[in-house]
Coordinates of C-alpha atoms in Angstrom, one line a residue:
Chain A
M1 CA 204.4 62.7 72.8
S2 CA 200.4 64.6 73.0
S3 CA 200.6 67.8 70.7
P4 CA 198.1 70.6 72.4
G5 CA 195.9 69.0 69.1
D6 CA 195.0 65.6 70.9
S7 CA 194.4 67.2 73.9
R8 CA 191.4 69.5 72.8
R9 CA 190.2 66.0 71.5
T10 CA 190.7 63.9 74.7
T11 CA 189.0 66.6 76.1
A12 CA 186.0 67.2 73.9
R13 CA 185.2 62.9 73.2
R14 CA 185.6 63.5 77.5
R15 CA 182.3 65.4 77.1
E16 CA 180.4 63.6 74.3
T17 CA 181.3 60.6 77.3
A18 CA 179.6 61.9 79.7
L19 CA 176.3 63.8 78.3
F20 CA 176.5 59.2 77.1
L21 CA 176.2 58.3 80.7
L22 CA 173.0 60.8 81.2
A23 CA 171.0 58.5 79.0
V24 CA 172.4 55.5 80.5
P25 CA 169.7 54.7 83.7
A26 CA 166.9 55.6 80.3
L27 CA 168.9 52.8 78.0
L28 CA 168.6 50.3 81.2
L29 CA 165.2 51.0 81.9
L30 CA 164.2 50.2 78.3
G31 CA 166.4 47.8 77.8
I32 CA 165.2 45.9 80.7
I33 CA 162.0 46.3 80.3
F34 CA 161.3 46.5 76.5
A35 CA 163.9 44.7 75.2
W36 CA 164.7 41.8 77.0
P37 CA 161.1 41.0 76.9
V38 CA 160.7 41.3 72.8
L39 CA 163.9 39.3 72.2
R40 CA 162.6 36.7 75.0
L41 CA 159.2 36.9 73.1
L42 CA 160.6 35.6 69.4
A43 CA 162.0 33.3 71.5
M44 CA 159.7 31.8 73.0
S45 CA 158.0 31.9 69.0
V46 CA 160.6 29.6 68.2
E47 CA 161.2 26.6 70.8
D48 CA 160.0 24.3 69.0
G49 CA 162.9 24.8 66.3
T50 CA 160.2 25.1 63.5
L51 CA 158.6 28.1 62.1
A52 CA 155.2 26.7 62.5
N53 CA 154.2 29.7 65.0
F54 CA 154.7 32.0 62.2
E55 CA 153.3 29.9 58.8
K56 CA 150.6 29.6 60.8
A57 CA 150.0 32.9 61.9
T58 CA 150.4 34.5 58.5
L59 CA 149.4 32.0 57.0
D60 CA 146.0 30.4 57.8
E61 CA 142.9 32.1 56.8
L62 CA 141.1 33.1 60.0
Y63 CA 144.1 35.3 61.7
L64 CA 145.3 36.4 58.5
Y65 CA 141.5 37.4 58.8
V66 CA 142.1 39.2 62.0
L67 CA 145.2 40.9 61.7
F68 CA 143.8 42.6 57.9
D69 CA 140.0 44.2 60.1
S70 CA 142.9 45.3 63.1
V71 CA 145.6 47.2 59.8
K72 CA 141.9 48.3 58.9
I73 CA 140.0 49.8 61.9
A74 CA 143.3 51.5 62.8
A75 CA 143.4 53.0 59.4
M76 CA 139.8 54.4 60.4
V77 CA 141.0 55.7 63.7
M78 CA 143.0 57.1 62.3
A79 CA 141.1 58.7 59.1
I80 CA 137.8 59.9 61.6
C81 CA 140.9 61.4 64.7
L82 CA 142.9 62.9 61.5
L83 CA 139.3 64.7 60.1
V84 CA 138.6 65.3 63.5
A85 CA 141.5 66.7 65.0
Y86 CA 142.9 69.5 62.4
P87 CA 140.7 71.4 62.5
V88 CA 140.3 71.9 66.5
A89 CA 144.1 71.5 65.8
F90 CA 144.3 74.4 63.5
W91 CA 141.9 76.3 66.0
L92 CA 144.1 75.9 68.8
S93 CA 146.4 77.6 67.2
R94 CA 144.2 80.8 66.2
A95 CA 142.6 81.1 69.5
G96 CA 143.3 83.5 72.2
R97 CA 144.8 82.7 75.6
W98 CA 140.4 81.7 77.2
G99 CA 140.1 79.7 74.1
V100 CA 143.5 77.2 73.9
A101 CA 143.2 77.2 78.2
L102 CA 139.6 75.7 77.1
G103 CA 140.7 73.6 74.7
M104 CA 143.7 72.5 76.7
F105 CA 140.9 71.3 79.4
A106 CA 138.6 69.7 77.3
L107 CA 141.0 68.2 75.8
L108 CA 143.2 67.1 78.2
L109 CA 140.4 66.0 80.8
P110 CA 139.4 63.0 79.0
F111 CA 143.2 62.4 78.4
W112 CA 143.8 61.7 82.1
T113 CA 140.8 59.9 82.9
S114 CA 140.5 56.1 82.7
V115 CA 140.5 54.2 79.7
L116 CA 138.6 51.9 81.5
V117 CA 136.0 53.9 83.5
R118 CA 135.9 56.0 79.8
T119 CA 135.3 52.4 77.3
Y120 CA 132.4 52.2 80.8
A121 CA 130.3 55.0 80.4
W122 CA 130.2 55.2 76.2
L123 CA 128.5 51.3 77.1
V124 CA 126.2 53.7 79.0
L125 CA 125.6 56.3 76.6
L126 CA 125.9 54.2 73.4
G127 CA 123.5 51.4 74.7
R128 CA 120.0 50.5 72.8
N129 CA 118.5 52.1 76.0
G130 CA 121.2 54.8 76.1
V131 CA 121.4 58.1 75.7
V132 CA 122.2 58.7 73.1
N133 CA 119.7 56.6 71.2
R134 CA 116.7 58.6 73.3
W135 CA 117.6 61.7 71.8
L136 CA 117.3 60.8 69.1
R137 CA 114.3 59.1 69.1
D138 CA 112.7 61.9 71.6
A139 CA 114.1 64.3 69.0
G140 CA 112.4 62.1 66.3
L141 CA 115.0 61.7 64.0
I142 CA 114.7 58.3 64.0
D143 CA 112.2 54.8 65.2
A144 CA 114.1 52.1 66.1
P145 CA 117.5 52.6 67.6
L146 CA 120.7 52.8 66.0
P147 CA 122.8 50.1 66.4
L148 CA 125.6 52.0 67.9
L149 CA 127.3 49.1 70.2
H150 CA 128.6 45.8 70.5
N151 CA 130.2 46.3 66.9
T152 CA 132.8 48.5 64.3
S153 CA 130.4 51.9 64.8
G154 CA 130.9 51.3 68.5
V155 CA 134.6 50.6 68.7
L156 CA 135.3 53.3 65.8
I157 CA 134.1 55.8 68.1
G158 CA 135.2 54.8 71.4
M159 CA 138.3 54.7 70.1
V160 CA 138.9 58.1 68.4
H161 CA 137.9 59.2 71.7
V162 CA 140.5 58.0 73.7
L163 CA 143.2 59.0 71.0
L164 CA 141.9 62.2 69.8
P165 CA 144.1 64.1 71.9
Y166 CA 146.7 61.9 70.4
M167 CA 146.2 63.5 67.3
V168 CA 145.9 67.0 68.5
F169 CA 148.5 67.3 70.0
P170 CA 151.7 67.4 67.2
I171 CA 149.7 69.0 64.1
Y172 CA 148.6 71.8 67.7
A173 CA 152.9 71.5 67.8
S174 CA 153.8 72.4 64.5
L175 CA 151.4 74.5 63.2
L176 CA 152.7 76.8 66.2
R177 CA 156.3 76.4 65.0
I178 CA 154.8 77.8 61.5
D179 CA 156.1 81.8 61.6
P180 CA 152.5 83.3 61.1
D181 CA 154.5 85.8 59.4
L182 CA 153.5 83.4 56.3
S183 CA 150.2 83.1 55.9
R184 CA 150.1 86.9 55.9
A185 CA 152.8 86.9 53.1
A186 CA 150.8 84.4 51.4
E187 CA 147.5 87.1 51.6
G188 CA 149.5 89.4 51.5
L189 CA 151.0 88.0 47.6
G190 CA 147.8 87.7 46.9
A191 CA 145.7 84.5 48.1
P192 CA 142.7 83.3 49.3
A193 CA 142.8 82.4 52.5
W194 CA 142.2 79.0 51.9
R195 CA 144.5 79.0 48.9
S196 CA 147.5 80.2 51.3
F197 CA 146.2 77.2 53.6
L198 CA 146.8 75.3 50.7
R199 CA 149.9 75.9 50.0
V200 CA 151.4 77.3 52.9
T201 CA 149.6 76.8 56.2
F202 CA 148.7 72.5 56.1
P203 CA 152.2 71.3 53.6
L204 CA 154.1 73.0 56.9
S205 CA 151.9 71.3 59.2
L206 CA 152.6 67.9 58.0
P207 CA 155.7 67.3 60.5
G208 CA 152.6 67.1 62.8
V209 CA 149.7 65.3 61.3
S210 CA 152.7 62.7 60.0
A211 CA 153.5 62.2 63.9
G212 CA 149.5 61.9 64.5
C213 CA 149.7 59.2 62.0
A214 CA 151.5 57.3 63.6
L215 CA 150.7 57.4 67.0
V216 CA 147.1 56.7 67.1
F217 CA 147.6 53.9 64.2
V218 CA 150.4 51.9 66.2
L219 CA 148.6 52.7 69.1
S220 CA 145.2 51.5 67.4
L221 CA 146.7 48.2 66.0
G222 CA 147.4 47.0 70.1
F223 CA 144.4 48.8 71.1
F224 CA 142.8 46.0 73.0
I225 CA 140.3 47.3 76.4
T226 CA 137.8 49.5 73.9
P227 CA 137.5 47.0 70.9
A228 CA 137.1 44.3 73.3
L229 CA 134.3 45.6 75.6
L230 CA 132.4 47.8 72.7
G231 CA 133.0 45.4 70.3
G232 CA 131.3 42.5 72.6
G233 CA 133.3 40.0 70.9
R234 CA 131.9 41.0 67.1
V235 CA 134.8 43.5 66.4
I236 CA 138.5 40.9 67.0
M237 CA 141.3 42.7 66.3
V238 CA 144.9 40.9 67.3
S239 CA 145.6 42.0 70.7
M240 CA 142.5 40.1 71.3
L241 CA 143.6 37.2 70.1
I242 CA 146.7 37.1 71.6
E243 CA 145.3 37.7 75.4
Q244 CA 142.6 34.5 74.7
Q245 CA 145.6 32.3 73.0
V246 CA 148.0 32.8 76.6
R247 CA 144.9 33.2 79.0
E248 CA 142.0 30.6 77.6
F249 CA 144.5 27.9 75.0
L250 CA 147.7 28.8 76.8
D251 CA 150.0 28.4 74.2
W252 CA 152.1 31.4 74.8
P253 CA 155.1 30.6 71.5
F254 CA 152.0 30.8 68.9
A255 CA 150.0 33.8 71.7
A256 CA 154.4 34.3 71.1
A257 CA 154.3 34.8 66.9
L258 CA 150.9 36.7 66.6
S259 CA 152.8 39.5 68.7
T260 CA 156.2 39.5 66.5
V261 CA 153.1 39.7 64.1
L262 CA 151.5 43.1 64.7
L263 CA 155.4 44.0 66.4
V264 CA 156.8 43.6 62.0
A265 CA 153.3 45.4 60.9
T266 CA 153.4 48.3 63.5
L267 CA 156.6 48.8 62.4
A268 CA 156.7 48.3 58.8
I269 CA 152.8 50.6 58.6
Y270 CA 154.6 53.3 60.9
A271 CA 157.5 53.4 58.1
L272 CA 155.1 53.7 55.5
I273 CA 153.7 56.7 57.1
G274 CA 156.8 58.1 57.3
R275 CA 158.0 58.1 53.9
I276 CA 153.6 59.0 52.5
T277 CA 154.0 62.3 54.7
R278 CA 157.7 63.1 53.6
G279 CA 157.0 62.5 49.9
A280 CA 154.2 64.9 50.4
R281 CA 156.1 67.4 51.6
H282 CA 158.5 68.4 48.8
A283 CA 155.6 67.7 46.3
Chain B
M1 CA 149.4 110.9 45.0
E2 CA 149.5 106.8 44.8
L3 CA 149.2 107.1 48.4
S4 CA 147.6 108.8 51.3
V5 CA 146.6 107.8 54.8
K6 CA 143.9 110.0 56.2
G7 CA 143.0 110.5 59.9
I8 CA 144.4 107.1 60.8
V9 CA 143.3 105.9 64.5
R10 CA 144.4 102.7 65.9
R11 CA 143.5 101.6 69.7
F12 CA 144.6 98.8 71.1
G13 CA 142.4 98.8 74.2
P14 CA 143.3 101.9 76.5
V15 CA 146.7 102.0 74.1
T16 CA 146.1 104.1 70.9
A17 CA 149.2 102.7 68.2
L18 CA 148.1 105.3 66.0
G19 CA 146.5 108.6 67.1
G20 CA 145.6 110.5 63.7
V21 CA 148.0 110.0 61.2
D22 CA 148.2 111.9 57.8
L23 CA 151.0 110.6 55.4
D24 CA 150.8 111.4 51.2
V25 CA 153.6 109.3 49.2
A26 CA 153.9 110.5 45.0
E27 CA 154.6 107.6 42.6
G28 CA 157.7 106.3 42.4
E29 CA 158.7 107.9 45.6
F30 CA 160.9 106.1 48.4
L31 CA 159.4 107.7 51.9
T32 CA 160.6 106.2 55.1
I33 CA 158.7 106.0 58.5
L34 CA 161.7 106.5 60.5
G35 CA 161.1 105.8 65.0
P36 CA 161.8 104.1 68.0
S37 CA 160.5 100.5 68.4
G38 CA 157.0 101.2 70.1
S39 CA 156.2 103.7 68.4
G40 CA 152.9 103.3 65.8
K41 CA 155.5 102.5 62.1
T42 CA 155.1 98.8 61.8
T43 CA 151.1 99.4 63.6
L44 CA 151.5 101.8 59.6
L45 CA 152.8 99.4 57.8
K46 CA 150.1 96.9 58.9
T47 CA 147.1 99.0 58.2
V48 CA 148.7 100.0 54.7
A49 CA 148.4 96.2 54.0
G50 CA 145.6 95.0 54.7
F51 CA 146.7 92.6 58.2
E52 CA 144.9 96.1 60.5
I53 CA 141.4 97.4 60.2
P54 CA 141.8 101.1 61.8
D55 CA 139.3 102.5 64.1
E56 CA 139.3 105.4 62.3
G57 CA 140.6 106.8 58.7
R58 CA 141.2 105.8 55.5
V59 CA 143.6 103.9 53.2
L60 CA 143.7 105.2 49.9
L61 CA 145.6 103.1 47.3
G62 CA 145.5 105.4 43.4
G63 CA 142.6 107.3 45.2
E64 CA 140.5 104.0 45.9
D65 CA 139.0 103.4 49.1
V66 CA 140.9 100.3 50.4
T67 CA 140.7 101.0 54.4
L68 CA 138.2 97.9 54.8
A69 CA 139.9 95.5 51.5
P70 CA 141.7 92.7 52.4
P71 CA 145.5 92.1 51.5
R72 CA 145.7 90.1 49.0
R73 CA 142.8 92.4 46.9
R74 CA 145.2 95.2 47.2
D75 CA 148.1 94.3 45.2
V76 CA 150.7 95.5 47.7
G77 CA 154.2 93.9 47.6
M78 CA 155.7 94.1 51.1
V79 CA 158.9 92.5 52.4
F80 CA 158.9 91.2 55.5
Q81 CA 161.6 92.0 59.0
N82 CA 162.6 87.7 58.6
Y83 CA 161.2 87.6 54.7
A84 CA 158.6 85.1 55.4
L85 CA 160.0 83.5 52.7
F86 CA 158.1 79.3 52.3
P87 CA 160.6 77.7 53.6
H88 CA 159.0 74.5 51.2
M89 CA 159.0 75.9 48.4
S90 CA 162.0 76.5 45.8
V91 CA 163.5 79.8 45.6
A92 CA 161.5 79.8 42.5
Q93 CA 158.4 78.7 43.5
N94 CA 158.4 81.4 46.2
V95 CA 159.1 84.1 43.6
A96 CA 156.2 82.7 41.2
F97 CA 153.6 82.4 44.1
P98 CA 152.0 86.1 43.5
L99 CA 151.9 85.2 39.5
E100 CA 149.9 81.9 40.7
M101 CA 147.7 83.8 42.8
R102 CA 147.0 85.7 39.6
R103 CA 145.4 82.8 37.5
R104 CA 148.9 83.9 34.3
P105 CA 150.4 81.2 32.7
R106 CA 152.4 80.1 32.8
D107 CA 155.2 80.5 30.4
E108 CA 154.4 84.1 31.7
V109 CA 155.3 83.3 35.6
K110 CA 158.3 81.0 34.5
R111 CA 159.7 84.3 32.2
R112 CA 158.5 86.8 34.3
V113 CA 160.4 84.6 37.6
I114 CA 163.5 83.9 35.4
E115 CA 163.6 88.3 34.8
A116 CA 162.6 89.2 38.9
L117 CA 165.8 87.1 39.4
R118 CA 167.9 88.4 37.5
L119 CA 167.1 92.3 38.7
V120 CA 168.2 90.7 42.2
E121 CA 171.0 89.4 40.7
L122 CA 170.2 85.1 41.8
E123 CA 169.7 83.7 38.2
G124 CA 170.5 80.2 38.1
Y125 CA 169.6 79.5 42.6
G126 CA 165.6 78.8 41.1
D127 CA 166.4 76.0 42.6
R128 CA 167.6 75.7 45.8
L129 CA 165.3 76.0 48.6
P130 CA 165.3 79.5 50.8
R131 CA 168.0 78.3 53.8
Q132 CA 170.2 77.3 51.4
L133 CA 170.8 80.7 50.4
S134 CA 172.4 83.4 52.6
G135 CA 170.5 86.3 54.5
G136 CA 171.0 88.5 52.1
Q137 CA 170.2 86.0 49.5
Q138 CA 167.2 85.2 50.9
Q139 CA 166.1 88.4 51.5
R140 CA 166.8 89.9 47.9
V141 CA 164.6 86.7 47.1
A142 CA 161.8 88.3 49.1
L143 CA 162.4 91.4 47.4
A144 CA 162.4 89.6 43.5
R145 CA 158.9 87.7 44.6
A146 CA 157.6 91.3 46.4
V147 CA 157.8 93.4 43.0
V148 CA 157.7 90.1 40.6
F149 CA 153.8 90.8 39.6
G150 CA 154.2 94.1 39.5
P151 CA 152.3 96.1 42.7
R152 CA 151.4 99.2 43.2
L153 CA 153.0 100.1 46.4
L154 CA 155.7 98.1 48.1
L155 CA 156.8 98.0 51.8
L156 CA 159.7 97.5 53.0
D157 CA 159.6 95.8 57.4
E158 CA 162.5 96.8 59.0
P159 CA 164.4 94.1 56.4
F160 CA 168.1 94.7 56.5
G161 CA 167.9 94.4 60.8
A162 CA 168.5 91.0 60.4
L163 CA 171.8 91.9 58.2
D164 CA 176.0 93.1 59.0
R165 CA 176.7 96.1 58.6
K166 CA 178.8 95.4 55.3
L167 CA 176.4 93.1 54.1
R168 CA 173.4 95.9 54.9
E169 CA 175.0 98.8 53.0
S170 CA 175.8 97.3 49.4
L171 CA 171.9 95.8 49.9
Q172 CA 170.7 99.0 51.3
L173 CA 172.2 100.7 47.8
E174 CA 171.0 97.5 45.5
V175 CA 167.3 98.1 47.1
R176 CA 167.0 101.7 46.4
R177 CA 168.7 101.2 42.2
L178 CA 166.6 99.3 41.7
Q179 CA 163.2 101.0 43.4
R180 CA 164.7 103.6 41.1
Q181 CA 165.4 101.6 38.1
L182 CA 161.4 99.9 38.5
R183 CA 159.7 103.1 39.6
L184 CA 158.0 101.8 42.2
T185 CA 156.5 104.0 44.8
T186 CA 158.0 102.4 48.3
L187 CA 157.1 102.4 51.6
F188 CA 160.0 102.2 54.4
I189 CA 160.0 101.5 58.3
T190 CA 162.9 101.5 59.8
H191 CA 164.4 102.6 63.5
D192 CA 167.9 103.4 62.1
Q193 CA 167.8 107.4 61.2
E194 CA 171.5 106.1 59.7
E195 CA 169.3 103.8 57.2
A196 CA 166.7 106.0 57.2
L197 CA 168.8 109.0 55.8
I198 CA 170.8 106.9 53.2
M199 CA 167.3 105.8 51.6
S200 CA 164.7 108.1 51.5
D201 CA 163.3 110.3 49.0
R202 CA 161.5 111.7 52.1
I203 CA 161.4 110.8 55.6
A204 CA 158.7 111.1 58.2
V205 CA 159.6 111.1 62.0
M206 CA 156.8 108.4 63.7
D207 CA 156.7 109.0 67.8
K208 CA 154.1 107.9 69.8
G209 CA 151.5 107.5 67.3
R210 CA 152.2 110.5 65.8
I211 CA 154.1 112.1 62.7
E212 CA 155.7 114.3 64.5
Q213 CA 157.7 115.5 61.0
V214 CA 157.6 115.0 56.9
G215 CA 160.3 116.1 54.7
A216 CA 163.9 115.3 52.9
P217 CA 165.9 114.0 54.1
G218 CA 168.5 117.2 54.0
D219 CA 166.3 119.3 55.4
L220 CA 165.0 117.4 58.0
Y221 CA 168.8 117.1 59.8
A222 CA 169.0 120.4 59.1
H223 CA 165.5 122.8 59.8
P224 CA 164.2 119.9 62.7
A225 CA 160.3 121.2 63.8
T226 CA 160.2 119.4 67.1
R227 CA 162.9 117.8 69.5
F228 CA 162.0 114.4 69.2
V229 CA 163.5 115.3 65.2
A230 CA 166.2 117.1 66.9
D231 CA 167.1 114.1 68.7
F232 CA 167.0 110.9 66.9
L233 CA 168.2 112.1 64.1
G234 CA 171.4 112.5 63.9
E235 CA 173.8 113.9 66.9
S236 CA 172.5 116.8 68.7
N237 CA 173.3 119.3 71.0
L238 CA 169.8 120.7 72.4
L239 CA 171.1 124.3 73.8
D240 CA 167.8 125.6 76.1
G241 CA 168.3 129.4 77.0
S242 CA 165.6 132.5 76.9
A243 CA 165.7 135.1 73.9
S244 CA 165.5 138.4 74.4
A245 CA 165.5 141.7 71.4
G246 CA 167.0 138.7 69.0
H247 CA 169.9 136.7 70.6
A248 CA 169.3 134.4 73.3
A249 CA 171.4 133.7 76.2
I250 CA 173.0 130.2 76.5
P251 CA 174.9 129.1 79.3
G252 CA 178.6 128.9 78.4
F253 CA 178.2 130.3 74.9
G254 CA 176.8 134.1 76.5
A255 CA 174.5 135.9 73.9
V256 CA 174.6 134.6 70.3
P257 CA 172.6 136.3 67.6
L258 CA 169.7 134.8 66.5
P259 CA 167.5 134.6 62.8
A260 CA 165.6 137.7 61.8
G261 CA 161.7 137.9 63.7
Q262 CA 162.6 135.1 66.8
P263 CA 159.7 136.8 69.6
D264 CA 160.9 136.5 73.5
G265 CA 161.3 133.6 75.6
G266 CA 162.2 130.7 76.0
V267 CA 163.7 129.2 73.0
T268 CA 165.4 126.1 72.2
L269 CA 168.6 125.8 69.8
L270 CA 169.8 122.8 67.9
L271 CA 173.6 123.0 67.1
R272 CA 174.6 119.6 66.1
P273 CA 178.4 119.0 67.1
E274 CA 179.9 118.8 63.6
A275 CA 179.7 122.8 63.3
L276 CA 181.6 122.7 66.8
R277 CA 184.8 123.6 66.5
I278 CA 188.2 123.7 69.4
A279 CA 191.1 124.6 70.4
A280 CA 192.6 126.6 67.2
D281 CA 189.8 126.2 64.8
A282 CA 187.6 127.8 67.9
A283 CA 189.2 131.2 67.5
A284 CA 187.4 132.3 64.2
M285 CA 184.1 131.6 65.6
P286 CA 181.9 134.0 66.1
C287 CA 179.9 132.5 69.4
R288 CA 182.9 131.1 71.9
G289 CA 183.2 129.3 75.2
Q290 CA 185.4 127.4 77.3
G291 CA 185.4 123.5 78.5
K292 CA 186.8 120.6 79.5
V293 CA 186.4 117.7 77.4
L294 CA 184.8 114.6 79.9
E295 CA 185.8 111.7 77.1
T296 CA 187.0 111.5 73.3
V297 CA 186.5 108.7 71.3
F298 CA 187.9 107.6 68.6
L299 CA 186.2 106.8 64.8
G300 CA 188.5 106.7 62.5
Q301 CA 187.1 109.7 59.8
S302 CA 186.8 112.1 62.3
A303 CA 186.9 111.9 66.5
K304 CA 184.1 112.5 69.4
L305 CA 184.9 114.4 72.1
R306 CA 182.0 115.2 75.3
M307 CA 182.6 118.3 77.0
A308 CA 181.1 120.6 80.0
L309 CA 181.5 123.9 79.1
D310 CA 182.5 126.3 82.2
G311 CA 179.3 128.1 82.1
G312 CA 177.5 125.2 82.6
G313 CA 175.8 122.1 80.9
E314 CA 177.5 119.6 78.2
V315 CA 177.6 119.4 74.2
L316 CA 179.3 117.2 72.1
A317 CA 181.3 118.0 69.2
R318 CA 182.1 116.0 65.9
L319 CA 185.7 116.8 65.0
P320 CA 187.0 115.6 61.1
L321 CA 190.4 114.1 61.1
R322 CA 193.0 113.7 58.4
P323 CA 194.4 110.2 58.6
S324 CA 197.7 112.5 59.3
D325 CA 196.1 114.8 62.1
P326 CA 198.1 114.5 66.1
P327 CA 194.5 113.2 68.6
P328 CA 192.0 116.7 68.8
A329 CA 192.8 116.6 72.5
R330 CA 193.3 115.1 75.5
E331 CA 191.1 113.6 78.7
G332 CA 190.3 116.2 81.4
E333 CA 192.4 119.5 79.5
T334 CA 190.6 122.9 78.7
V335 CA 190.0 124.5 75.0
A336 CA 188.3 126.6 73.3
V337 CA 185.2 125.2 71.3
G338 CA 183.0 128.3 68.8
F339 CA 180.5 127.9 66.3
A340 CA 179.4 129.5 63.8
P341 CA 175.2 132.1 64.3
E342 CA 173.9 130.3 61.2
D343 CA 174.3 126.9 62.2
L344 CA 172.1 127.0 64.9
H345 CA 169.0 126.3 64.5
V346 CA 165.9 127.6 66.6
V347 CA 163.7 124.2 67.6
P348 CA 160.0 125.3 66.8
R349 CA 157.9 123.1 68.7
G350 CA 161.1 122.9 71.5

């Protein structure tokens, strides 16, 4: 016996199944090229039946230092990106048609250019006799060239440049979603522009800030090309360490353990950022 | 005058949004700006609030020239069309906002927030977020926020547009009660003529960036100065005829007497649908004609008839109905139609 209610539920369930089928190709692709390799990696790291590789990765001072340094650099890149990107996103959200077109062009052109090309361009710009140092010297601002390359500054400059759009776009999108009447209402109720920004616009843009921070941080933590080239071997990130283990020492299990540690650290920090911004929003 | 708007002109490129607007609102008065979309009423409101700087003219608040003052210096409370409640703040925080911006002491803020919420009958809702309230409740929070700091002027920008009819009617009366109780000088914007008639002390009808006429609701309804006002406010039959020797020849009705002193020539007459009577009721009317019923619409307490007059032209008649009355006429039927000449109004600028 089936009541009309049952057949309705069946129809509804069929619709849900049909919708789910649409997601299957993407899920398969993710499963094959992401989930499976990650699991393999995990398996590889404990191949010898012990947790020795993990012990080495998490207790050895050298590796801990590199991990800590990577997190520090990622956090700095994130912070600088946020400071630079927020004003840009804010200006874009208030700009006219031509302003937006110009801003998008300026952001997207480098975004679509190869990271490798851009990193080499920074090598030319930041060297001892690079364009930047020559300008500063010619302008009489400095006597000796600034050390901009093969150190943390170089890595930060290059990474911020590459990752800036990942911060600008989420913030821009969340600023656009805010009803413009809200800041008008705030001003009409007696708030100067800066208080209206602090009390209304900024808190409402936090979802974008959170998304941007998470994106930039996660991408920074695993960054390879830019720190490898601009750091000149003096700045070592976890990704470089992993590459070294595989390419030079052929120690796949240890590389796998390091990768797993990196993945867990990434997820943990990702969760932390989400929690902080959610907390700030309801403060 | 609490609010005086003098010769305001605002152009956007080639478009003139406001073409020289003059308006005075007395203290404690409820003045409605009524106009179709694109008439410039919102631009006028924004100019008064300070979100628009006019190209010409001045805005005076309590005698003080505020034309160039930023919104926050005007002490004007505004209720936006979509309420513009701060979604991340609780109801109490929203209402406290204007007081905090004025750096009032904490205990005064607390007390006045509670008072304002009581005023709009939302006591106990202080801790909720705006999205946890219904549309009507959100509207009342917006109202509390706009009046809590004792503004010189209250601006209402089509605040009932998003609400269903029943709720709208009760809120209209509530706003009106609150406005009287607080003796708030109020400028209200709407395109809904019925709403304007219900709520206003005076109505200013706007069209194409100009104010067509300002007056009390009853006065505007009975004596519109322009064809636009006659047409926009209520339902109307606008009859074009020619006047000579105190009479006007109107197609379908023949010669009807005009008020004394009407010069000869073309004339536009306004005849409200409720002035018309049909069939047996028309017999007692001094001005009579005959027409075929094209369409009848049943409206509950009345019926609306569209008729083609025998002499040419169409008229709309609105006939009161009692519950026991039969339908006044059938479509296709030819009936007598008449009215009393004192119900005719000569539209001065027809």
